[in-house]
PDB file of C-alpha atoms in Angstrom:
ATOM      1  CA  MET X   1     -17.285 -22.592   1.340  1.00 48.00           C
ATOM      2  CA  PRO X   2     -14.880 -25.446   0.405  1.00 49.00           C
ATOM      3  CA  ILE X   3     -17.569 -26.894  -1.978  1.00 47.00           C
ATOM      4  CA  ARG X   4     -17.951 -23.717  -3.756  1.00 47.00           C
ATOM      5  CA  LEU X   5     -14.250 -23.473  -4.394  1.00 39.00           C
ATOM      6  CA  ARG X   6     -14.237 -26.890  -5.856  1.00 43.00           C
ATOM      7  CA  ALA X   7     -17.042 -25.977  -8.024  1.00 40.00           C
ATOM      8  CA  VAL X   8     -15.304 -22.980  -9.441  1.00 39.00           C
ATOM      9  CA  GLY X   9     -12.112 -24.892  -9.627  1.00 38.00           C
ATOM     10  CA  LEU X  10     -13.699 -27.727 -11.717  1.00 35.00           C
ATOM     11  CA  GLY X  11     -15.344 -24.942 -14.016  1.00 38.00           C
ATOM     12  CA  VAL X  12     -12.064 -23.376 -14.544  1.00 37.00           C
ATOM     13  CA  LEU X  13     -10.463 -26.839 -15.375  1.00 34.00           C
ATOM     14  CA  ALA X  14     -13.341 -27.683 -17.790  1.00 39.00           C
ATOM     15  CA  GLY X  15     -12.913 -24.288 -19.591  1.00 38.00           C
ATOM     16  CA  ALA X  16      -9.135 -24.942 -19.857  1.00 35.00           C
ATOM     17  CA  VAL X  17      -9.722 -28.377 -21.344  1.00 35.00           C
ATOM     18  CA  GLY X  18     -12.217 -27.016 -23.682  1.00 36.00           C
ATOM     19  CA  ALA X  19      -9.899 -24.295 -24.759  1.00 34.00           C
ATOM     20  CA  LEU X  20      -7.030 -26.763 -25.346  1.00 33.00           C
ATOM     21  CA  GLY X  21      -9.322 -28.981 -27.406  1.00 35.00           C
ATOM     22  CA  ALA X  22     -10.356 -26.086 -29.545  1.00 33.00           C
ATOM     23  CA  ALA X  23      -6.659 -24.914 -29.904  1.00 37.00           C
ATOM     24  CA  SER X  24      -5.554 -28.512 -30.858  1.00 41.00           C
ATOM     25  CA  ALA X  25      -8.377 -28.580 -33.585  1.00 41.00           C
ATOM     26  CA  GLN X  26      -7.273 -25.190 -34.935  1.00 40.00           C
ATOM     27  CA  ALA X  27      -3.779 -26.253 -34.862  1.00 57.00           C
ATOM     28  CA  GLN X  28      -4.458 -29.538 -36.602  1.00 63.00           C
ATOM     29  CA  ASN X  29      -5.804 -27.346 -39.714  1.00 78.00           C
ATOM     30  CA  ALA X  30      -2.969 -24.885 -39.525  1.00 89.00           C
ATOM     31  CA  PRO X  31      -0.732 -24.537 -42.453  1.00 94.00           C
ATOM     32  CA  ILE X  32       2.613 -26.518 -42.245  1.00 94.00           C
ATOM     33  CA  GLU X  33       5.578 -25.184 -44.145  1.00 94.00           C
ATOM     34  CA  PHE X  34       8.181 -27.615 -45.655  1.00 94.00           C
ATOM     35  CA  ARG X  35      11.381 -27.016 -47.485  1.00 92.00           C
ATOM     36  CA  VAL X  36      12.472 -30.360 -48.991  1.00 92.00           C
ATOM     37  CA  THR X  37      16.038 -31.313 -49.532  1.00 94.00           C
ATOM     38  CA  ALA X  38      17.496 -34.098 -51.682  1.00 94.00           C
ATOM     39  CA  THR X  39      18.527 -37.269 -50.035  1.00 92.00           C
ATOM     40  CA  ASP X  40      22.303 -38.046 -50.291  1.00 90.00           C
ATOM     41  CA  ARG X  41      21.578 -41.204 -52.435  1.00 90.00           C
ATOM     42  CA  ASN X  42      19.989 -39.238 -55.362  1.00 93.00           C
ATOM     43  CA  PRO X  43      21.338 -39.985 -58.752  1.00 92.00           C
ATOM     44  CA  ALA X  44      23.021 -36.997 -60.418  1.00 93.00           C
ATOM     45  CA  SER X  45      20.076 -36.891 -62.922  1.00 92.00           C
ATOM     46  CA  CYS X  46      17.762 -35.768 -60.009  1.00 93.00           C
ATOM     47  CA  ARG X  47      19.563 -32.448 -59.461  1.00 93.00           C
ATOM     48  CA  GLN X  48      17.489 -30.845 -62.280  1.00 93.00           C
ATOM     49  CA  TRP X  49      14.590 -30.717 -59.835  1.00 91.00           C
ATOM     50  CA  ASP X  50      16.394 -29.582 -56.760  1.00 92.00           C
ATOM     51  CA  ALA X  51      15.900 -25.901 -57.242  1.00 90.00           C
ATOM     52  CA  ASP X  52      12.131 -26.121 -57.664  1.00 86.00           C
ATOM     53  CA  LEU X  53      11.585 -28.612 -54.863  1.00 87.00           C
ATOM     54  CA  SER X  54      13.858 -26.880 -52.302  1.00 89.00           C
ATOM     55  CA  ARG X  55      11.636 -23.819 -52.092  1.00 89.00           C
ATOM     56  CA  VAL X  56       8.828 -23.650 -49.288  1.00 92.00           C
ATOM     57  CA  HIS X  57       5.747 -25.685 -49.876  1.00 93.00           C
ATOM     58  CA  THR X  58       2.749 -25.266 -47.685  1.00 96.00           C
ATOM     59  CA  PHE X  59       0.499 -28.225 -46.499  1.00 96.00           C
ATOM     60  CA  THR X  60      -2.989 -27.484 -45.145  1.00 96.00           C
ATOM     61  CA  ARG X  61      -5.297 -30.086 -43.781  1.00 95.00           C
ATOM     62  CA  ASN X  62      -9.105 -29.758 -44.229  1.00 94.00           C
ATOM     63  CA  GLY X  63     -10.899 -32.678 -42.588  1.00 91.00           C
ATOM     64  CA  ASP X  64     -10.162 -35.894 -44.584  1.00 92.00           C
ATOM     65  CA  THR X  65      -8.438 -33.965 -47.334  1.00 95.00           C
ATOM     66  CA  ALA X  66      -5.417 -31.673 -47.776  1.00 97.00           C
ATOM     67  CA  THR X  67      -3.903 -29.070 -49.897  1.00 97.00           C
ATOM     68  CA  LEU X  68      -0.243 -28.754 -50.812  1.00 96.00           C
ATOM     69  CA  ASN X  69       0.591 -25.303 -52.297  1.00 95.00           C
ATOM     70  CA  THR X  70       3.922 -25.681 -54.047  1.00 88.00           C
ATOM     71  CA  ALA X  71       6.647 -22.751 -54.217  1.00 80.00           C
ATOM     72  CA  GLY X  72       5.668 -22.428 -57.836  1.00 81.00           C
ATOM     73  CA  GLY X  73       1.978 -21.586 -57.149  1.00 86.00           C
ATOM     74  CA  VAL X  74       0.419 -24.913 -57.967  1.00 89.00           C
ATOM     75  CA  SER X  75      -2.165 -26.213 -55.640  1.00 94.00           C
ATOM     76  CA  LEU X  76      -2.392 -29.864 -55.224  1.00 95.00           C
ATOM     77  CA  ASN X  77      -5.375 -31.721 -53.770  1.00 97.00           C
ATOM     78  CA  MET X  78      -4.349 -34.611 -51.459  1.00 98.00           C
ATOM     79  CA  THR X  79      -6.293 -37.455 -50.098  1.00 97.00           C
ATOM     80  CA  GLN X  80      -5.886 -39.282 -46.717  1.00 97.00           C
ATOM     81  CA  SER X  81      -4.323 -42.702 -47.178  1.00 96.00           C
ATOM     82  CA  SER X  82      -4.316 -43.445 -43.409  1.00 96.00           C
ATOM     83  CA  PRO X  83      -4.989 -41.491 -40.325  1.00 95.00           C
ATOM     84  CA  ASN X  84      -3.232 -37.991 -40.849  1.00 94.00           C
ATOM     85  CA  VAL X  85      -1.234 -39.206 -43.641  1.00 97.00           C
ATOM     86  CA  PHE X  86      -1.889 -37.633 -47.074  1.00 98.00           C
ATOM     87  CA  THR X  87      -0.828 -38.514 -50.709  1.00 98.00           C
ATOM     88  CA  THR X  88      -0.918 -36.981 -54.128  1.00 97.00           C
ATOM     89  CA  THR X  89       0.856 -37.425 -57.452  1.00 95.00           C
ATOM     90  CA  PHE X  90       1.956 -34.519 -59.590  1.00 89.00           C
ATOM     91  CA  ALA X  91       3.636 -34.179 -62.999  1.00 88.00           C
ATOM     92  CA  ARG X  92       6.301 -31.732 -63.912  1.00 84.00           C
ATOM     93  CA  GLY X  93       7.960 -31.708 -67.403  1.00 83.00           C
ATOM     94  CA  GLY X  94       6.734 -35.246 -68.145  1.00 88.00           C
ATOM     95  CA  THR X  95       8.072 -36.629 -64.906  1.00 91.00           C
ATOM     96  CA  ASN X  96       5.659 -37.809 -62.190  1.00 93.00           C
ATOM     97  CA  PHE X  97       6.274 -37.434 -58.369  1.00 95.00           C
ATOM     98  CA  ASN X  98       4.629 -39.094 -55.515  1.00 97.00           C
ATOM     99  CA  VAL X  99       4.187 -36.882 -52.425  1.00 96.00           C
ATOM    100  CA  VAL X 100       3.337 -38.079 -48.867  1.00 97.00           C
ATOM    101  CA  ALA X 101       2.600 -35.721 -46.139  1.00 96.00           C
ATOM    102  CA  ASP X 102       2.610 -37.213 -42.689  1.00 96.00           C
ATOM    103  CA  ALA X 103       0.966 -34.998 -40.013  1.00 93.00           C
ATOM    104  CA  SER X 104       0.311 -37.971 -37.650  1.00 92.00           C
ATOM    105  CA  LYS X 105       3.164 -37.012 -35.475  1.00 90.00           C
ATOM    106  CA  ALA X 106       4.968 -33.861 -34.600  1.00 90.00           C
ATOM    107  CA  PRO X 107       6.802 -32.424 -36.325  1.00 92.00           C
ATOM    108  CA  GLY X 108       5.141 -33.473 -39.552  1.00 93.00           C
ATOM    109  CA  SER X 109       7.122 -34.704 -42.571  1.00 96.00           C
ATOM    110  CA  LEU X 110       6.934 -34.289 -46.344  1.00 96.00           C
ATOM    111  CA  ASP X 111       8.419 -36.816 -48.880  1.00 96.00           C
ATOM    112  CA  VAL X 112       8.517 -36.411 -52.528  1.00 95.00           C
ATOM    113  CA  SER X 113       9.922 -39.317 -54.762  1.00 96.00           C
ATOM    114  CA  GLU X 114      10.075 -40.052 -58.500  1.00 94.00           C
ATOM    115  CA  PRO X 115       9.967 -43.804 -58.686  1.00 91.00           C
ATOM    116  CA  ARG X 116      11.218 -44.263 -62.059  1.00 91.00           C
ATOM    117  CA  THR X 117      14.688 -42.980 -61.357  1.00 90.00           C
ATOM    118  CA  GLY X 118      14.745 -43.268 -57.558  1.00 92.00           C
ATOM    119  CA  CYS X 119      14.945 -39.610 -56.790  1.00 95.00           C
ATOM    120  CA  ARG X 120      13.855 -38.595 -53.241  1.00 96.00           C
ATOM    121  CA  TRP X 121      13.491 -35.456 -51.232  1.00 95.00           C
ATOM    122  CA  SER X 122      12.245 -35.033 -47.749  1.00 95.00           C
ATOM    123  CA  ALA X 123      11.530 -32.381 -45.092  1.00 94.00           C
ATOM    124  CA  ILE X 124      10.546 -32.006 -41.483  1.00 92.00           C
ATOM    125  CA  ALA X 125       8.045 -29.112 -40.686  1.00 90.00           C
ATOM    126  CA  ARG X 126       9.646 -25.802 -40.156  1.00 78.00           C
TER     127      ARG X 126
END
């Protein structure tokens, strides 16, 4: 009888591990919401973008690529630059912004920068 209980126990354990692996894979592709805020070192000229950038943006990973849906309804394709770190560039009103989403650690983070003027915004996953 003890051998049978061990076999059942191992079966339950194997099933639990499999379920955790599936949940982890599903969670890895689950959308992550970010609300970025300006850093305290931003020049005053950066404030013109604060309202647009401070709304919720949704990051969704899909294997080696990802999508960032901005609050304004723009969908940006992101490429993986290192394991679980994704980047893209987008233009708004003649200004280019670099975006980096880091899903390699929990909670994830999102950084937006405008390299010409030194503007930066960042967020931790909600």
